[in-house]
PDB file of C-alpha atoms in Angstrom:
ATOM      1  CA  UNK A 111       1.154  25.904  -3.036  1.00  0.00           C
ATOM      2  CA  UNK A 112      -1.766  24.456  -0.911  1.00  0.00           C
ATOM      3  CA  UNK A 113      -0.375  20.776  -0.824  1.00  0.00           C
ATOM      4  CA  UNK A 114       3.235  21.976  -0.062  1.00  0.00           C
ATOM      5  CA  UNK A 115       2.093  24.015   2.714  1.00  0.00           C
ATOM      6  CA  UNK A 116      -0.456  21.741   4.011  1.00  0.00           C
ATOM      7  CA  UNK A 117       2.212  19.078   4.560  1.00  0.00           C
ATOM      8  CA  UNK A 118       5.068  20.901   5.522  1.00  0.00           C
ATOM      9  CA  UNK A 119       3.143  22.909   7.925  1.00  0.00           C
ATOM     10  CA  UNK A 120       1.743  19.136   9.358  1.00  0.00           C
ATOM     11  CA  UNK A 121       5.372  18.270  10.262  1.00  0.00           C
ATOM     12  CA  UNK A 122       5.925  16.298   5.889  1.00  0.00           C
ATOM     13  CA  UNK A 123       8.713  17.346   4.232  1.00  0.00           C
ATOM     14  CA  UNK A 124       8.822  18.904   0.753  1.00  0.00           C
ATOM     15  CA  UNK A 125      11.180  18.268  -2.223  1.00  0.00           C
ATOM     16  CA  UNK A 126      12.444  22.022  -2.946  1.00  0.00           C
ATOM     17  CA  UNK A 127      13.282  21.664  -6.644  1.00  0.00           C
ATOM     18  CA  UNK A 128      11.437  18.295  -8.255  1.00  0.00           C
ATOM     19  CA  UNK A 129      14.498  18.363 -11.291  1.00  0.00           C
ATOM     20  CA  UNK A 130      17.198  18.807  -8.678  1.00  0.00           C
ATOM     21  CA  UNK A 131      15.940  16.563  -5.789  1.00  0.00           C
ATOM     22  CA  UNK A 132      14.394  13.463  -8.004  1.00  0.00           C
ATOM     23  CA  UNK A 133      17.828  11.872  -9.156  1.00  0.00           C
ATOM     24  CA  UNK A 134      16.251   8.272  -8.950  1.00  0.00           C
ATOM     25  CA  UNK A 135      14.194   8.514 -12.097  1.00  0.00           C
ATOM     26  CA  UNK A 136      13.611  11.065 -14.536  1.00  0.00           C
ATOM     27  CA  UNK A 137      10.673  13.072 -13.545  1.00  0.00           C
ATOM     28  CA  UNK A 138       7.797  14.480 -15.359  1.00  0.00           C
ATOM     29  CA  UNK A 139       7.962  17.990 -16.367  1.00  0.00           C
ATOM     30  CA  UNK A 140       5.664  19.622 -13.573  1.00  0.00           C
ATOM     31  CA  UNK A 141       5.755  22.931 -14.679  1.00  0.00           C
ATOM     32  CA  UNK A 142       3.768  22.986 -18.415  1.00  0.00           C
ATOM     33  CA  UNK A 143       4.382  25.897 -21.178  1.00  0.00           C
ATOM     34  CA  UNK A 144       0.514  24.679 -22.463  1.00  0.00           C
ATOM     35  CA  UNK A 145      -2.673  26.553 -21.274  1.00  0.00           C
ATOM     36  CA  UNK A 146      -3.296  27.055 -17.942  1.00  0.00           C
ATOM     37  CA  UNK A 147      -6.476  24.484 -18.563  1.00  0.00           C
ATOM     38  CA  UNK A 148      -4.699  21.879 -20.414  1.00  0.00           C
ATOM     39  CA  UNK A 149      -4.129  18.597 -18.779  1.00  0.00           C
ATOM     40  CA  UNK A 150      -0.028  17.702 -18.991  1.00  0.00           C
ATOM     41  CA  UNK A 151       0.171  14.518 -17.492  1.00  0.00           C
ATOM     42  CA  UNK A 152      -1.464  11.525 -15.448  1.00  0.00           C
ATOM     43  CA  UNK A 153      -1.989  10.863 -11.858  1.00  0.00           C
ATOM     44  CA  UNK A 154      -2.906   7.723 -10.695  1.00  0.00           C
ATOM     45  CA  UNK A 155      -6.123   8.082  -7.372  1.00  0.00           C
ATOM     46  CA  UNK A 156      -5.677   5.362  -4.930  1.00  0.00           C
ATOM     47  CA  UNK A 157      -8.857   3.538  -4.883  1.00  0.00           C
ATOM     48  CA  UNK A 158     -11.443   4.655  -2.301  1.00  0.00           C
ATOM     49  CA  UNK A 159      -9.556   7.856  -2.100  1.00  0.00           C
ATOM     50  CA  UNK A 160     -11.701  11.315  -1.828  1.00  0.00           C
ATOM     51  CA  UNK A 161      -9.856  12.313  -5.236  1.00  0.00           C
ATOM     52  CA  UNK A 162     -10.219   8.532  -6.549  1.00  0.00           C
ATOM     53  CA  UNK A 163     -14.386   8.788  -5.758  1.00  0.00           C
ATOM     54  CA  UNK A 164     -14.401  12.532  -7.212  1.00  0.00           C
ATOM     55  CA  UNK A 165     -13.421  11.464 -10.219  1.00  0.00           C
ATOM     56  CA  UNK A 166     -15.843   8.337 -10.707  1.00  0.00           C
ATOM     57  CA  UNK A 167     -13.649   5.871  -9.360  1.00  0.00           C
ATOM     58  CA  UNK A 168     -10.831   6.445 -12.531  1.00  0.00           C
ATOM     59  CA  UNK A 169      -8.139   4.740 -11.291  1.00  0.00           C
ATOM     60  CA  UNK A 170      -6.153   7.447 -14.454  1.00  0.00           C
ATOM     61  CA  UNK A 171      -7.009  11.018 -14.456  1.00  0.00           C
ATOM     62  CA  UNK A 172      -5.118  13.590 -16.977  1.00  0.00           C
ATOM     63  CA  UNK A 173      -4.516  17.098 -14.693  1.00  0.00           C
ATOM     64  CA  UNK A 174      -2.462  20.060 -15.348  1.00  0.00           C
ATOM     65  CA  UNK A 175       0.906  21.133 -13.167  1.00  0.00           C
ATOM     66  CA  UNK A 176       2.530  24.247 -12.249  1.00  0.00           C
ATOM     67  CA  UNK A 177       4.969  23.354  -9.451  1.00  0.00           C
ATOM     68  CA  UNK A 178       8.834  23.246  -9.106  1.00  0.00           C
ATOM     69  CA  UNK A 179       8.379  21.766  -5.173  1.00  0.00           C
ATOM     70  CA  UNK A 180       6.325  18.938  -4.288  1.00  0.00           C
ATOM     71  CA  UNK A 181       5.689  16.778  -1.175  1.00  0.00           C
ATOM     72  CA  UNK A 182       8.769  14.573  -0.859  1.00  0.00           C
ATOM     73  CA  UNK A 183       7.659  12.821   2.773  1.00  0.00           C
ATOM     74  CA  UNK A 184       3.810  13.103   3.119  1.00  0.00           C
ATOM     75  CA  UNK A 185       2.876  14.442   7.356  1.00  0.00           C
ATOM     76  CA  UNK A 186       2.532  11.695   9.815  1.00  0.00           C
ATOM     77  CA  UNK A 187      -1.516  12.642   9.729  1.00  0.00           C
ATOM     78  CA  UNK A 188      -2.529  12.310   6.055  1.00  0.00           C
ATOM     79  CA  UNK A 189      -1.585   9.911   3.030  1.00  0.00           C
ATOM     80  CA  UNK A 190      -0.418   9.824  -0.323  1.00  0.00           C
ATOM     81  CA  UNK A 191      -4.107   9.397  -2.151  1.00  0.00           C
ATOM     82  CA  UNK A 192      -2.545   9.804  -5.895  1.00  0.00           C
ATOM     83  CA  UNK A 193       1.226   9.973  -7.746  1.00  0.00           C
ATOM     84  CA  UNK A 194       2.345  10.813 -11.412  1.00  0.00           C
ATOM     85  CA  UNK A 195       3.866   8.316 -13.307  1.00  0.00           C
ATOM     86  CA  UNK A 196       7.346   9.444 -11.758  1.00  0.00           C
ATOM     87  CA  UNK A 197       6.017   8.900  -8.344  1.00  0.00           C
ATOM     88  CA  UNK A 198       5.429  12.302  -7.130  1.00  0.00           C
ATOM     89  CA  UNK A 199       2.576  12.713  -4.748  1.00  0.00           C
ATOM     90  CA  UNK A 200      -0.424  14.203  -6.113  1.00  0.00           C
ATOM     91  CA  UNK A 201      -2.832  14.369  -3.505  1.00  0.00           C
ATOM     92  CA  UNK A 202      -2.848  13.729   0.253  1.00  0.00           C
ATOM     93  CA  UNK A 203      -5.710  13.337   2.142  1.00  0.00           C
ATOM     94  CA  UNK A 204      -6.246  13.602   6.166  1.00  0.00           C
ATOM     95  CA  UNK A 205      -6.534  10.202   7.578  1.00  0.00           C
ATOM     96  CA  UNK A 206      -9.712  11.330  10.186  1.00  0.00           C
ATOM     97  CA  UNK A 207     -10.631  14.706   9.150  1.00  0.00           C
ATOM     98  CA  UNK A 208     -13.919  14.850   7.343  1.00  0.00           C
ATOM     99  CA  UNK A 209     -12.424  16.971   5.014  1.00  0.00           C
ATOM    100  CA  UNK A 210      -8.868  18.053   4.373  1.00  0.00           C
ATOM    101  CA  UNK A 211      -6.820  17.402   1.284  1.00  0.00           C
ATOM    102  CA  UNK A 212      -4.272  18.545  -0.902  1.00  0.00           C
ATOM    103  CA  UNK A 213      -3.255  18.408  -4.335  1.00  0.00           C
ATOM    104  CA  UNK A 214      -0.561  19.022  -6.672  1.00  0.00           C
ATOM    105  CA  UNK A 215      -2.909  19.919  -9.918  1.00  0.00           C
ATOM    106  CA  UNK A 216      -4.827  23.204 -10.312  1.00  0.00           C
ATOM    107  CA  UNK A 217      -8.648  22.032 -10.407  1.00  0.00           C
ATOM    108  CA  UNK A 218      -9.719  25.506 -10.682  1.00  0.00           C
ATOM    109  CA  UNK A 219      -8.269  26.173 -13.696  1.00  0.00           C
ATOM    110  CA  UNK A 220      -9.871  22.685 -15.404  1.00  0.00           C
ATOM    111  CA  UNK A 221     -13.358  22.584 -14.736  1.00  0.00           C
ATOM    112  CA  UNK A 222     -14.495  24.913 -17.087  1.00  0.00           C
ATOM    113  CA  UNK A 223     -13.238  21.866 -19.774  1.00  0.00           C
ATOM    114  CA  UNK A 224     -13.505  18.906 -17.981  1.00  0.00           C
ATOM    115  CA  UNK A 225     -16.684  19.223 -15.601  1.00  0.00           C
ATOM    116  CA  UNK A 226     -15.188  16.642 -13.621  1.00  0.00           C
ATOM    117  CA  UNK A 227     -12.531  18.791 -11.785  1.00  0.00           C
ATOM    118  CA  UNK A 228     -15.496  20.796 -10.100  1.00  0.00           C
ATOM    119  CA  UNK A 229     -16.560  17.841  -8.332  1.00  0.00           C
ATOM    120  CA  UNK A 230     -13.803  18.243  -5.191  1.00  0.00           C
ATOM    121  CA  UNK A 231     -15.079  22.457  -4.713  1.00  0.00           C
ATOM    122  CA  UNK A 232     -18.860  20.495  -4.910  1.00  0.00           C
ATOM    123  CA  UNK A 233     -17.570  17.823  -1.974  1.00  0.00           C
ATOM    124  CA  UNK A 234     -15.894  20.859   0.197  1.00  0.00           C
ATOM    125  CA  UNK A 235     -18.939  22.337   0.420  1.00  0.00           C
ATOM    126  CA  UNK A 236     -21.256  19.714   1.276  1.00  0.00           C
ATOM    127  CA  UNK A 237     -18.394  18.527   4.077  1.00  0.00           C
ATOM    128  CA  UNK A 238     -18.938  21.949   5.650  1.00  0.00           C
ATOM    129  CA  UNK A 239     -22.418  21.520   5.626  1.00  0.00           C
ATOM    130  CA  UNK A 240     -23.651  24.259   3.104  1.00  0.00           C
ATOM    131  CA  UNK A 241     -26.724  23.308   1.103  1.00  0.00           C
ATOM    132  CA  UNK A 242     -26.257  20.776  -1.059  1.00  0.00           C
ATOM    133  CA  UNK A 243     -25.034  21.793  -4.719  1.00  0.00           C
TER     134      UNK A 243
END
């Protein structure tokens, strides 16, 4: 729940049930029956993002998703930085801290496949000024 707390606790607002709440289009399913590691459905990084640069500038990453809630309007102190093709927010990022994001995906259950999902724990720790890994 790090995005949905993040935000809400920032003064955003959250959507409490995606199915219930999202009546405008017909939203992804956001809560996969495949492996834990298994990448569900696409997000789309907004270009020069945090999340946009960890992934090598892919403006289309495939990520997994385990959520009924999501962030409906994003805290007056971070952005939107990524949605899913039904326009749920994938990732917010702070818009002057060095380092504070959220997202909606579970990058700790990836990596092991997909190398590239490590690279956000890599930036964390370089922003908080641990040696370089």
């Amino acid at each position: 729940r790090g995005i949905q707390v993040i935000n809400a606790a920032m003064g955003g607002t959250l959507y409490q049930d995606i199915c219930a709440q999202l009546k405008e289009t017909v939203p992804l399913k956001h809560s996969q029956q495949a492996p834990v590691w298994y990448p569900t459905h696409r997000i789309f990084p907004e270009e020069g993002s945090r999340v946009w640069a960890s992934f090598g500038g892919k403006g289309e990453v495939y990520v997994n998703s385990f959520h009924h809630q999501a962030v409906k309007d994003v805290a007056p102190c971070f952005r939107a930085t990524s949605r899913a093709p039904d326009g749920i927010v994938e990732s917010i990022e702070h818009r002057s801290n060095r380092f504070a994001l959220g997202v909606q995906w579970h990058p700790e259950l990836m990596w092991r496949q997909d190398a590239a999902f490590l690279n956000l724990f890599k930036e964390f720790i370089n922003a908080a000024g641990c040696d370089k890994i």
